[in-house]
XYZ file of C-alpha atoms in Angstrom:
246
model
C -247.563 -61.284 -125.527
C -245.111 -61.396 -122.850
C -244.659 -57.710 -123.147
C -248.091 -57.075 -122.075
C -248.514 -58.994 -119.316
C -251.247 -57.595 -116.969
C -252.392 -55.028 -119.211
C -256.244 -56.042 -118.648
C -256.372 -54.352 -115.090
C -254.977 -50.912 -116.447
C -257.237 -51.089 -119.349
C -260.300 -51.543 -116.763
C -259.506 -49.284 -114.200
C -257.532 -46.297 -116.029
C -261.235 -44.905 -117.929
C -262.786 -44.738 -114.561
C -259.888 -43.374 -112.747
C -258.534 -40.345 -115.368
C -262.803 -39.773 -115.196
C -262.676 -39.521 -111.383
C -259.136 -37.626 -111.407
C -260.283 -34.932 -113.541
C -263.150 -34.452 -112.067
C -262.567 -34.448 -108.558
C -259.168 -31.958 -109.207
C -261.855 -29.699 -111.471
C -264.383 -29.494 -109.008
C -262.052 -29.222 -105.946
C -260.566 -26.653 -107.842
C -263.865 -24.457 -108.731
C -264.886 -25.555 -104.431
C -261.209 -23.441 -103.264
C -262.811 -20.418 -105.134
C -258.926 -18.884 -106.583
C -256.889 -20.531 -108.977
C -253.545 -20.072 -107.375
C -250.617 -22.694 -107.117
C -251.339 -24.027 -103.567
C -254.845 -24.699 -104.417
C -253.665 -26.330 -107.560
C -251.743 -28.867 -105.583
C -254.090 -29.340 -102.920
C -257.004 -29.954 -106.027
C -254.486 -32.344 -107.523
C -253.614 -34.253 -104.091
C -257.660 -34.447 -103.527
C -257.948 -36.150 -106.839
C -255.028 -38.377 -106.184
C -256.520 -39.801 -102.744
C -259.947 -40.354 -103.972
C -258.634 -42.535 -107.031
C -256.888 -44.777 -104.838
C -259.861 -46.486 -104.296
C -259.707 -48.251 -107.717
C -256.053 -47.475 -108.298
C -254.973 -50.111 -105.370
C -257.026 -53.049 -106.146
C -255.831 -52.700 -109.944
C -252.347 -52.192 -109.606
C -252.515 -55.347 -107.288
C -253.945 -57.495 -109.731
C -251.317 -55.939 -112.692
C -248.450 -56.761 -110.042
C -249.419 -60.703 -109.700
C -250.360 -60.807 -112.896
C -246.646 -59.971 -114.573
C -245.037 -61.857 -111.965
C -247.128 -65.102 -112.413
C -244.500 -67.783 -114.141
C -241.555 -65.498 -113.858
C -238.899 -66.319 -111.746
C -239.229 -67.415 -107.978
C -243.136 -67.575 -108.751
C -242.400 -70.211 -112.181
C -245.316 -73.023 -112.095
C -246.961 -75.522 -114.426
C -250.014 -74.340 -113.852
C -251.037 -70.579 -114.000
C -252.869 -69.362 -111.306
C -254.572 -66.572 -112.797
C -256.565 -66.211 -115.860
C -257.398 -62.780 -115.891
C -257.228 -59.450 -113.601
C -260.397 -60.033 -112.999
C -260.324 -63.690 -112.088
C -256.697 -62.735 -109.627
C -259.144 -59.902 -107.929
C -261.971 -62.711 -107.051
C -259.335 -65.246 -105.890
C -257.587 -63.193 -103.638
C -261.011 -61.646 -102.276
C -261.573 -65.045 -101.609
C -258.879 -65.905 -100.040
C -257.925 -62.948 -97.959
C -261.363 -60.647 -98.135
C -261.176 -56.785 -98.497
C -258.038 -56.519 -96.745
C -256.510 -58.636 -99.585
C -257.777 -56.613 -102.457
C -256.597 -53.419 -100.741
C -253.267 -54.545 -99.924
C -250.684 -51.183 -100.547
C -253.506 -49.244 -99.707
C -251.947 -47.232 -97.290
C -248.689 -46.459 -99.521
C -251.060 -46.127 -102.150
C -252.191 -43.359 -101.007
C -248.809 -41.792 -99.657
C -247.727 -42.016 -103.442
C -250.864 -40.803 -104.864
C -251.918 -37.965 -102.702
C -248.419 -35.571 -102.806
C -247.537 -37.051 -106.439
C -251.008 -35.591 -107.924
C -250.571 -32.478 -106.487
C -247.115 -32.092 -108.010
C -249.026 -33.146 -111.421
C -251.266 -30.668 -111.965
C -249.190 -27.579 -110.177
C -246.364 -28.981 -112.457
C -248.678 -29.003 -115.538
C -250.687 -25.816 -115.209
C -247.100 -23.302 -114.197
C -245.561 -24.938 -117.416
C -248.771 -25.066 -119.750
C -248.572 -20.674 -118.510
C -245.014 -20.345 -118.702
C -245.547 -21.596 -122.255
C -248.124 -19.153 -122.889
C -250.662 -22.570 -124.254
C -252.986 -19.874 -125.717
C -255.939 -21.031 -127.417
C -255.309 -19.448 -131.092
C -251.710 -20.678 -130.589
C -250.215 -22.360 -133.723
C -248.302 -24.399 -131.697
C -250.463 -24.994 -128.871
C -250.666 -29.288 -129.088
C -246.828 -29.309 -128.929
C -246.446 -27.125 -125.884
C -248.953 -28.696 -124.068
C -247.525 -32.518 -125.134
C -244.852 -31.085 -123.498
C -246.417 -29.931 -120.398
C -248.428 -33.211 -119.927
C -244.972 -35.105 -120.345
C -242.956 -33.109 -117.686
C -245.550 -33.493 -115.583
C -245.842 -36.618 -115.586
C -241.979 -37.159 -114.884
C -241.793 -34.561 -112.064
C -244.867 -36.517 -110.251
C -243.081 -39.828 -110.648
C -240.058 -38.427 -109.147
C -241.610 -37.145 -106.131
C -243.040 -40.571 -104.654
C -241.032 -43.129 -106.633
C -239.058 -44.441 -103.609
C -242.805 -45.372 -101.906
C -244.223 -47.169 -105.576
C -241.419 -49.495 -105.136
C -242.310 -49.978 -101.348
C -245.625 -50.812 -102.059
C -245.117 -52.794 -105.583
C -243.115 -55.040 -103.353
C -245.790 -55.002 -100.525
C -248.239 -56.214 -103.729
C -246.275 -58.559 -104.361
C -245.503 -60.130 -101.192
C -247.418 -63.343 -100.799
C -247.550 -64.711 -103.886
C -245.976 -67.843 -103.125
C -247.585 -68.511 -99.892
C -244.823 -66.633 -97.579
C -245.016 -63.618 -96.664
C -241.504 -61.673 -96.203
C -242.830 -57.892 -94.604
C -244.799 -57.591 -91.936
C -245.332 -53.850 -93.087
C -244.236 -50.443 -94.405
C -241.384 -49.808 -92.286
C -240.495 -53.819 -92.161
C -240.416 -53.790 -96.342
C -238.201 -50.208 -95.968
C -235.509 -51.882 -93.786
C -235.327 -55.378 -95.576
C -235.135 -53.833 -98.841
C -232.541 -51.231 -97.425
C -230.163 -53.654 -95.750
C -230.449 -56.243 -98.884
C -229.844 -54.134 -101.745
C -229.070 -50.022 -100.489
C -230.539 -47.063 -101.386
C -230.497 -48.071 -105.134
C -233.346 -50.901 -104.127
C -235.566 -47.037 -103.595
C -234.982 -45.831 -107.716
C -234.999 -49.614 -109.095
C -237.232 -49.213 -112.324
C -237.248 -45.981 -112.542
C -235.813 -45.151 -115.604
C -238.369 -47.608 -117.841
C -241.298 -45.663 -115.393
C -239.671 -42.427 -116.806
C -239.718 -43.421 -120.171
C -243.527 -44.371 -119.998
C -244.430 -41.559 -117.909
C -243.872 -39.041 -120.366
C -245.734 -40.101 -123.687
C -248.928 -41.486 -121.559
C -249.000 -37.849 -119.586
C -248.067 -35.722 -122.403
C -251.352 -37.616 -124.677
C -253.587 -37.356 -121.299
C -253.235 -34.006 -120.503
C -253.353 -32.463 -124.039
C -256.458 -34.546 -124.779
C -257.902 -33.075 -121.441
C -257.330 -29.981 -122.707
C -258.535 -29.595 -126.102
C -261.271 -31.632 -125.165
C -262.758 -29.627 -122.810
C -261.750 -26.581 -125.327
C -263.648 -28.027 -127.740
C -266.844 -28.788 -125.508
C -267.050 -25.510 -123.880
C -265.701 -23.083 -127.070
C -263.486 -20.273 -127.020
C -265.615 -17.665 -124.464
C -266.868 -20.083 -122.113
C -263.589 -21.410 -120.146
C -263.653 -19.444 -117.038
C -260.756 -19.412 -114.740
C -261.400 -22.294 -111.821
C -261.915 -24.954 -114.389
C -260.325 -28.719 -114.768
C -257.028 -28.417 -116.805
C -255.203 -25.109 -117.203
C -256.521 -21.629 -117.255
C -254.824 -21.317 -120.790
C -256.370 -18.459 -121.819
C -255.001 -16.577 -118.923
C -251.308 -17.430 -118.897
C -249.887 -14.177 -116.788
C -252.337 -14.921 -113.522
C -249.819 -16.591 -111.831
């Protein structure tokens, strides 16, 4: 059970967020009018800021949550029961500002890495030619959804670990930073530039089967709901059955 410590905040918060990511990068998307690359990205970095709303609060409580017993933090007594139940205490505790700690490099990750998502996902799902009558068209967009998801993780990674440690900070009643740039130069002069790509390689590993299933659900979802002549060009997910407008 160890090994899924803190998994009740994702499981709360990722429905309502792939809902509100989609969505937003869909109809941001249809609201630029062309479905070029740049408004690809900026769709994707509009979803990405918007989500942060529920993103921050969640990955706070899945950050306390794993650490709680481990290490520096190790107590008798637990003092969290739930996500839920560490969201409520710290609102107690420390209000709003509490349950948006990160917020701000929250967003910093979310915003540019989004963008890179969906411009990475919709030139590859093309460059694959993902046509609709494809025989191989759940593999190539697995594919798609998985590279996507690595290329998005590289682009902000050195500002998740910033603001997982920012998260964490606090837990035992002392706080170390006293902000963004304060957390960037203790972490720099303690460890070096590896402290920035710490975890990255189990974030990697993850990234790619949870994108690749996302994305090519997405898709053939919204395949299936709107059928074969009725997927017009400015829609969420790729314009697969136009792979040469790039």
């Amino acid at each position: 059970m160890g090994l899924y410590k803190g998994i009740g905040s994702p499981m709360m918060g990722l429905t309502f967020i792939n809902a509100l990511v989609f969505g937003v990068q869909g109809n941001t998307l249809r609201y630029l009018g062309k479905d070029t690359p740049l408004n690809q990205f900026l769709a994707g970095a509009a979803a990405g800021s918007i989500q942060c709303v529920i993103c921050c609060p969640m990955e706070l409580a899945k950050t306390r949550l794993q650490l709680q017993g481990t290490g520096e933090y190790k107590s008798k007594s637990k003092t969290y029961k739930n996500s839920l139940d560490c969201l409520l205490k710290i609102y107690r505790k420390e209000g709003l500002r509490g349950i948006n700690r990160g917020m701000v490099t929250t967003f910093l990750r979310e915003t540019p890495s989004f963008g890179f998502y969906f411009l990475t996902y919709d030139y590859l799902s093309r460059y694959l030619s993902c046509e609709i009558n494809d025989t191989f068209i759940i593999p190539k967009l697995l594919f798609a959804g998985g590279m996507s998801g690595i290329v998005s993780w590289l682009s902000t990674y050195p500002i998740d670990v910033i603001k997982s440690r920012l998260q964490a900070d606090g837990i035992g009643g002392v706080n170390n930073y006293n902000g963004i740039m304060d957390c960037v130069r203790k972490s720099y002069k303690e460890e070096g530039w590896r402290v920035f790509s710490r975890g990255l390689t189990s974030t990697l590993l993850r990234a790619f089967p949870v994108n690749a299933a996302t994305f090519a659900t997405v898709t053939l979802f919204l395949m299936y709901m709107r059928g074969e002549n009725e997927v017009n060009e400015c829609e969420a997910g790729p314009a697969i059955q136009q792979p040469n407008s790039m």
